[in-house]
Each structure stands twice: as C-alpha cells, then as structure tokens.
Amino acid sequence: MQPVDRQGNEPSGATAQNDGASAAGADDGDRPADAARYSERLLSEGHERWEGHRCPICFLFVGLPMREYAKMNVCCMKTVCKGCELAAKQRGIYDRCPFCRTPHPTDDASKLAMIQKRVSKRDSVAIFHLGNKYYHGGLGLTKDVPRAIELWTEAAELGLVYAHHNLGHAYYTGKGVDEDKPRGIRHWQEAAMKGDVQSRHSLGVAEFNNVNHELAVQHYMISAKMGCENSLNAIKKRFMGGLATKAKYAEALRGYGDALEEMKSHQREEATKLGF
Ligand SMILES: [Zn+2]
Ligand SMILES: [Zn+2]
C-alpha cells in the first residue's frame, strides 16, 4: 500500500551532515524560543497512533508494517486487517470487499476507474494511492514522479499522514525530487505529531544521521511503544553500543509488548496461523 514504505529501513541516501533536523519545524532560526517550543511539542505530541490506522471492522490498530497485516480495498479505500478478511471469507465473502461488499475489480482499468472515482470526490486516501501509482508507474499509468509529488502534496494538505511520510522520504533522500532534507523532515514532523509511527521512526533515523543520538533514542522510544519493531531494534542497537541505557531498552521492550498485546485478536492469530 505504501510504495515508499521505509519502516525501519534507514534512508540509504542519508549522510551524517548537520541539516538542522532538530529544529527543522521552526521556520525562523533567529527565534530560539520558538524552535525550543516546537521541539518540545514534537516530542510530547503523537504518542497515540493515528486513528486512521485502525481496521474499520474490528477497530483494532493494524500491526506494523501495515502492508503485511492488512489490505487496502480500492472500492472504499478502507484498509481491512487480515483477521477481518479471514472472518469474511469464513462467512463466504470471497470476491467482495469485506467492508463495503463491492465486488473486487478484476483488472487494472477497473481498479484505476474506482480510484479515480474517489479522487474526484477528494478522498485523500484515493489521491495518495493514485500518487503511488504514478510514482512507480502502476495500473497501466506511465511513471510520472512530479505528478505523484503533486498528488501526495494534495493528500497531505487534506491531513493524510501517509502522504506526509512519503513526501518526507522523497525530499529527504532526493528520490525523484531535488533533495531537501529540512523539507523532508518537516513532513515527517507533521505526521509524527499526528501519531504516524513510520514518520516518527524516520525522525529517529534523521537524528541518528545527524549524530544526535539522544534525540534519536527519544524518537525511537515513542515509535517502539506504538508497536514499531524497527524502532525497538534501533534502541537495542544503541543499548549494545552504549548509547542508550538498559533501563531505556527495558522500557521500550515493555511498551512494544503492550502495543502488540493491544493489537491481538483471535481472528488475527488464526489468520497468521493459516499464513494469510
Ligand atoms: Zn479487523
Ligand atoms: Zn470496499
């Protein structure tokens, strides 16, 4: 679902230069008080996951990375968890969306038509998804990165955190756009404060690249406690390297375990067992 899903993959184009990551959200560098307030807000907000990451049927948060635990349906743009998909199949619903019951599209052209129909209604998820298709050149569309960036920007303006995450990645790494790390970081900050786990993890990576280990661990702590295994592993690595305390790692481990526990359901366990 997320083509530039870099859950835990430290951006490859990243370098260890100082790009002002810590205060990138504060526009005016001459106002240190504003920058400090922004940095404080950045660390205090977004500790709860974004509500859009819940399965619309069972209302539980979807496991991370979401593409492994849920599937997006282009009819309604709802991402349904595999547990609910299995339950639907057990009730005989095979060829339809488990959420809105629209028959699944059978070819690229009908998929694209469904997406475009929702784009015309300004559905932010559909706009984002169409952007993904342009980014990679999917569903018969010619690859068009500038168009993808335009669509992601539109979806981000409508408040969609995934769109901010992808824009953050594109600008930070310069993949398909002129590299602009502070701009990429601002997108991640925007999304992280709304509870986007992947963007929070990416902020940890950016601070790590910036040799701000303490701040990197602070970001990783937040995302680990929201169920991000890569953030947990990042803290473990810092702990092994003497850059994080044992107590911090233990706290992350506990928080991560609690987040996983909250996402558990009988249906989801069954779906995993069946290799769904
Ligand atoms: Zn569900
Ligand atoms: Zn549907």
Short mmCIF file of C-alpha atoms and ligand atoms in Angstrom, two decimals:
data_model
loop_
_atom_site.label_atom_id
_atom_site.label_comp_id
_atom_site.label_asym_id
_atom_site.label_seq_id
_atom_site.Cartn_x
_atom_site.Cartn_y
_atom_site.Cartn_z
CA MET A 1 0.00 0.00 0.00
CA GLN A 2 2.83 2.37 0.74
CA PRO A 3 5.39 2.30 -2.03
CA VAL A 4 7.96 4.31 -0.19
CA ASP A 5 7.33 2.48 2.98
CA ARG A 6 10.65 2.74 4.71
CA GLN A 7 9.50 1.33 8.01
CA GLY A 8 12.84 0.88 9.61
CA ASN A 9 14.96 1.00 6.53
CA GLU A 10 17.30 3.77 7.32
CA PRO A 11 17.18 6.04 4.24
CA SER A 12 20.05 4.93 2.04
CA GLY A 13 20.91 8.35 0.66
CA ALA A 14 21.28 9.76 4.14
CA THR A 15 24.54 11.27 5.20
CA ALA A 16 25.83 12.32 8.55
CA GLN A 17 25.74 16.00 7.80
CA ASN A 18 24.14 18.51 10.08
CA ASP A 19 20.93 19.54 8.42
CA GLY A 20 19.29 21.16 11.39
CA ALA A 21 16.91 18.26 11.86
CA SER A 22 16.12 19.06 15.47
CA ALA A 23 14.57 22.41 14.76
CA ALA A 24 13.55 21.99 11.16
CA GLY A 25 9.93 22.65 12.04
CA ALA A 26 10.62 26.09 13.39
CA ASP A 27 10.69 28.41 10.42
CA ASP A 28 12.76 31.19 11.86
CA GLY A 29 16.17 30.22 13.11
CA ASP A 30 16.52 33.62 14.82
CA ARG A 31 13.87 32.73 17.31
CA PRO A 32 15.35 30.04 19.52
CA ALA A 33 12.39 30.17 21.91
CA ASP A 34 10.00 29.20 19.12
CA ALA A 35 12.37 26.45 18.00
CA ALA A 36 12.57 25.11 21.56
CA ARG A 37 8.78 25.17 21.91
CA TYR A 38 8.42 23.35 18.62
CA SER A 39 10.97 20.69 19.62
CA GLU A 40 9.09 20.20 22.89
CA ARG A 41 5.77 19.82 21.06
CA LEU A 42 7.38 17.40 18.64
CA LEU A 43 8.38 15.11 21.48
CA SER A 44 5.20 15.47 23.52
CA GLU A 45 2.60 15.02 20.76
CA GLY A 46 1.70 11.99 18.67
CA HIS A 47 2.25 9.29 21.30
CA GLU A 48 -1.04 7.68 20.31
CA ARG A 49 -1.33 6.16 16.87
CA TRP A 50 -3.27 7.94 14.19
CA GLU A 51 -6.92 6.82 14.27
CA GLY A 52 -6.83 6.08 10.53
CA HIS A 53 -4.55 3.14 11.32
CA ARG A 54 -7.40 1.17 12.89
CA CYS A 55 -9.10 -1.60 10.94
CA PRO A 56 -12.58 -0.22 10.10
CA ILE A 57 -14.23 -3.53 11.04
CA CYS A 58 -12.65 -4.67 14.32
CA PHE A 59 -11.38 -1.17 15.25
CA LEU A 60 -8.05 -2.55 16.45
CA PHE A 61 -4.87 -0.88 15.27
CA VAL A 62 -3.24 -2.73 12.39
CA GLY A 63 0.19 -4.30 13.03
CA LEU A 64 3.33 -2.77 11.53
CA PRO A 65 4.34 -2.66 8.77
CA MET A 66 0.68 -2.33 7.85
CA ARG A 67 1.02 -3.82 4.36
CA GLU A 68 1.85 -7.15 5.99
CA TYR A 69 -1.19 -7.19 8.23
CA ALA A 70 -3.92 -5.56 6.19
CA LYS A 71 -5.15 -4.99 2.67
CA MET A 72 -6.46 -1.84 1.08
CA ASN A 73 -9.63 -2.02 -0.97
CA VAL A 74 -9.88 0.45 -3.83
CA CYS A 75 -13.70 0.47 -3.78
CA CYS A 76 -13.92 2.31 -0.44
CA MET A 77 -10.20 2.94 0.26
CA LYS A 78 -10.55 1.06 3.55
CA THR A 79 -7.61 -0.95 4.86
CA VAL A 80 -9.06 -4.10 6.41
CA CYS A 81 -6.94 -6.30 8.70
CA LYS A 82 -6.23 -9.90 7.73
CA GLY A 83 -8.21 -11.17 10.71
CA CYS A 84 -11.36 -9.49 9.42
CA GLU A 85 -10.60 -10.59 5.87
CA LEU A 86 -10.38 -14.19 7.07
CA ALA A 87 -13.62 -13.83 9.04
CA ALA A 88 -15.35 -12.51 5.89
CA LYS A 89 -14.07 -15.46 3.84
CA GLN A 90 -15.32 -17.86 6.52
CA ARG A 91 -18.75 -16.31 6.01
CA GLY A 92 -18.48 -16.94 2.27
CA ILE A 93 -17.45 -13.43 1.19
CA TYR A 94 -14.66 -14.14 -1.28
CA ASP A 95 -14.93 -11.87 -4.25
CA ARG A 96 -16.12 -8.76 -2.49
CA CYS A 97 -14.69 -6.09 -0.28
CA PRO A 98 -15.10 -7.23 3.34
CA PHE A 99 -16.02 -3.67 4.31
CA CYS A 100 -18.42 -2.28 1.67
CA ARG A 101 -19.18 -5.54 -0.18
CA THR A 102 -18.40 -4.10 -3.60
CA PRO A 103 -17.17 -6.86 -5.95
CA HIS A 104 -13.37 -6.75 -6.29
CA PRO A 105 -12.22 -5.19 -9.56
CA THR A 106 -10.79 -7.79 -11.90
CA ASP A 107 -8.36 -5.74 -13.98
CA ASP A 108 -6.13 -2.68 -13.78
CA ALA A 109 -8.50 -0.48 -15.77
CA SER A 110 -11.41 -1.08 -13.38
CA LYS A 111 -9.12 -0.63 -10.36
CA LEU A 112 -7.94 2.69 -11.75
CA ALA A 113 -11.51 3.75 -12.52
CA MET A 114 -12.52 3.04 -8.90
CA ILE A 115 -9.59 5.06 -7.57
CA GLN A 116 -10.29 7.94 -9.92
CA LYS A 117 -13.94 8.00 -8.96
CA ARG A 118 -12.92 8.57 -5.33
CA VAL A 119 -10.24 11.05 -6.32
CA SER A 120 -12.96 13.12 -7.97
CA LYS A 121 -14.70 13.19 -4.58
CA ARG A 122 -11.47 14.46 -2.97
CA ASP A 123 -10.90 11.29 -0.95
CA SER A 124 -7.39 11.86 0.49
CA VAL A 125 -6.54 8.13 0.58
CA ALA A 126 -7.52 7.77 -3.09
CA ILE A 127 -5.47 10.83 -4.05
CA PHE A 128 -2.49 9.38 -2.15
CA HIS A 129 -2.95 5.98 -3.74
CA LEU A 130 -3.13 7.43 -7.25
CA GLY A 131 0.11 9.26 -6.38
CA ASN A 132 1.70 5.90 -5.53
CA LYS A 133 0.64 4.51 -8.89
CA TYR A 134 2.23 7.48 -10.69
CA TYR A 135 5.38 7.21 -8.57
CA HIS A 136 6.02 3.65 -9.67
CA GLY A 137 4.04 3.56 -12.88
CA GLY A 138 1.31 1.09 -11.88
CA LEU A 139 -2.16 0.17 -13.18
CA GLY A 140 -1.10 0.98 -16.73
CA LEU A 141 -0.06 4.57 -15.87
CA THR A 142 3.21 5.96 -17.16
CA LYS A 143 5.64 6.68 -14.33
CA ASP A 144 5.37 10.39 -13.51
CA VAL A 145 7.12 11.39 -10.28
CA PRO A 146 6.24 15.13 -10.43
CA ARG A 147 2.56 14.14 -10.71
CA ALA A 148 3.00 11.76 -7.77
CA ILE A 149 4.52 14.53 -5.66
CA GLU A 150 1.63 16.82 -6.64
CA LEU A 151 -0.95 14.22 -5.59
CA TRP A 152 0.84 13.39 -2.32
CA THR A 153 1.04 17.11 -1.57
CA GLU A 154 -2.70 17.43 -2.13
CA ALA A 155 -3.39 14.42 0.13
CA ALA A 156 -1.03 15.82 2.79
CA GLU A 157 -2.88 19.13 2.70
CA LEU A 158 -6.05 17.15 3.39
CA GLY A 159 -4.31 15.82 6.51
CA LEU A 160 -3.30 12.34 5.40
CA VAL A 161 -0.26 11.22 7.40
CA TYR A 162 0.90 8.62 4.85
CA ALA A 163 1.23 11.35 2.27
CA HIS A 164 3.46 13.38 4.61
CA HIS A 165 5.52 10.26 5.21
CA ASN A 166 6.13 9.62 1.51
CA LEU A 167 6.86 13.29 0.81
CA GLY A 168 9.29 13.24 3.73
CA HIS A 169 11.06 10.27 2.26
CA ALA A 170 11.18 11.72 -1.26
CA TYR A 171 12.62 15.07 -0.12
CA TYR A 172 14.98 13.59 2.48
CA THR A 173 16.55 11.12 0.07
CA GLY A 174 16.10 13.16 -3.12
CA LYS A 175 14.47 10.23 -4.88
CA GLY A 176 12.54 11.74 -7.76
CA VAL A 177 12.82 15.32 -6.45
CA ASP A 178 15.62 17.74 -5.62
CA GLU A 179 16.96 16.68 -2.26
CA ASP A 180 15.79 18.99 0.53
CA LYS A 181 16.38 17.30 3.89
CA PRO A 182 14.86 20.03 6.11
CA ARG A 183 11.71 19.94 3.98
CA GLY A 184 11.57 16.15 4.22
CA ILE A 185 11.99 16.34 7.96
CA ARG A 186 9.18 18.90 8.26
CA HIS A 187 6.83 16.44 6.56
CA TRP A 188 7.86 13.67 8.98
CA GLN A 189 7.43 16.02 11.93
CA GLU A 190 3.94 16.98 10.79
CA ALA A 191 2.93 13.31 10.52
CA ALA A 192 4.74 12.16 13.68
CA MET A 193 2.87 14.72 15.77
CA LYS A 194 -0.37 13.18 14.49
CA GLY A 195 0.75 9.70 15.51
CA ASP A 196 2.30 8.33 12.33
CA VAL A 197 4.67 5.66 13.58
CA GLN A 198 6.75 5.38 10.41
CA SER A 199 7.40 9.11 10.33
CA ARG A 200 8.41 9.02 14.00
CA HIS A 201 10.86 6.24 13.23
CA SER A 202 12.21 8.22 10.28
CA LEU A 203 12.81 11.20 12.58
CA GLY A 204 14.87 8.88 14.77
CA VAL A 205 16.90 7.87 11.72
CA ALA A 206 17.38 11.51 10.71
CA GLU A 207 18.62 12.44 14.19
CA PHE A 208 20.90 9.43 14.19
CA ASN A 209 22.36 10.53 10.85
CA ASN A 210 22.75 13.95 12.39
CA VAL A 211 24.74 12.41 15.27
CA ASN A 212 22.07 13.45 17.80
CA HIS A 213 21.93 10.04 19.45
CA GLU A 214 19.98 11.14 22.48
CA LEU A 215 17.25 12.72 20.39
CA ALA A 216 17.25 9.73 18.04
CA VAL A 217 16.55 7.44 21.01
CA GLN A 218 13.75 9.75 22.19
CA HIS A 219 12.00 9.40 18.82
CA TYR A 220 12.63 5.66 18.65
CA MET A 221 11.19 5.26 22.16
CA ILE A 222 7.90 6.82 21.05
CA SER A 223 7.57 4.66 17.94
CA ALA A 224 8.71 1.46 19.70
CA LYS A 225 5.95 1.97 22.27
CA MET A 226 3.45 2.26 19.39
CA GLY A 227 4.49 -1.16 18.10
CA CYS A 228 7.38 -0.42 15.72
CA GLU A 229 9.80 -3.34 15.80
CA ASN A 230 12.45 -1.47 13.83
CA SER A 231 12.49 1.30 16.42
CA LEU A 232 12.80 -1.29 19.19
CA ASN A 233 15.73 -2.87 17.34
CA ALA A 234 17.30 0.55 16.86
CA ILE A 235 17.16 1.14 20.64
CA LYS A 236 18.61 -2.30 21.25
CA LYS A 237 21.49 -1.46 18.92
CA ARG A 238 22.13 1.82 20.76
CA PHE A 239 21.97 -0.02 24.08
CA MET A 240 24.53 -2.59 22.85
CA GLY A 241 26.71 0.26 21.65
CA GLY A 242 26.48 2.10 24.96
CA LEU A 243 24.35 4.94 23.56
CA ALA A 244 21.17 4.04 25.44
CA THR A 245 20.71 2.79 28.99
CA LYS A 246 19.49 -0.68 29.90
CA ALA A 247 16.51 0.94 31.62
CA LYS A 248 15.55 2.71 28.37
CA TYR A 249 15.75 -0.53 26.42
CA ALA A 250 13.67 -2.34 29.06
CA GLU A 251 11.08 0.45 28.94
CA ALA A 252 10.93 0.25 25.13
CA LEU A 253 10.58 -3.53 25.27
CA ARG A 254 7.68 -3.27 27.72
CA GLY A 255 5.92 -0.58 25.72
CA TYR A 256 6.37 -2.51 22.49
CA GLY A 257 4.96 -5.65 24.13
CA ASP A 258 1.92 -3.73 25.39
CA ALA A 259 1.27 -2.27 21.93
CA LEU A 260 1.41 -5.75 20.41
CA GLU A 261 -0.92 -7.12 23.06
CA GLU A 262 -3.47 -4.40 22.26
CA MET A 263 -3.46 -5.35 18.58
CA LYS A 264 -4.06 -9.03 19.23
CA SER A 265 -7.31 -10.79 18.39
CA HIS A 266 -8.39 -14.37 17.93
CA GLN A 267 -9.14 -13.73 14.26
CA ARG A 268 -5.75 -12.20 13.63
CA GLU A 269 -3.96 -15.09 15.32
CA GLU A 270 -5.93 -17.53 13.22
CA ALA A 271 -5.07 -15.58 10.05
CA THR A 272 -1.37 -15.71 10.97
CA LYS A 273 -1.57 -19.44 11.69
CA LEU A 274 -3.16 -20.02 8.30
CA GLY A 275 -0.43 -17.96 6.63
CA PHE A 276 -3.00 -15.43 5.48
ZN ZN B 1 -10.02 -6.03 11.60
ZN ZN B 2 -14.86 -1.53 -0.11
#
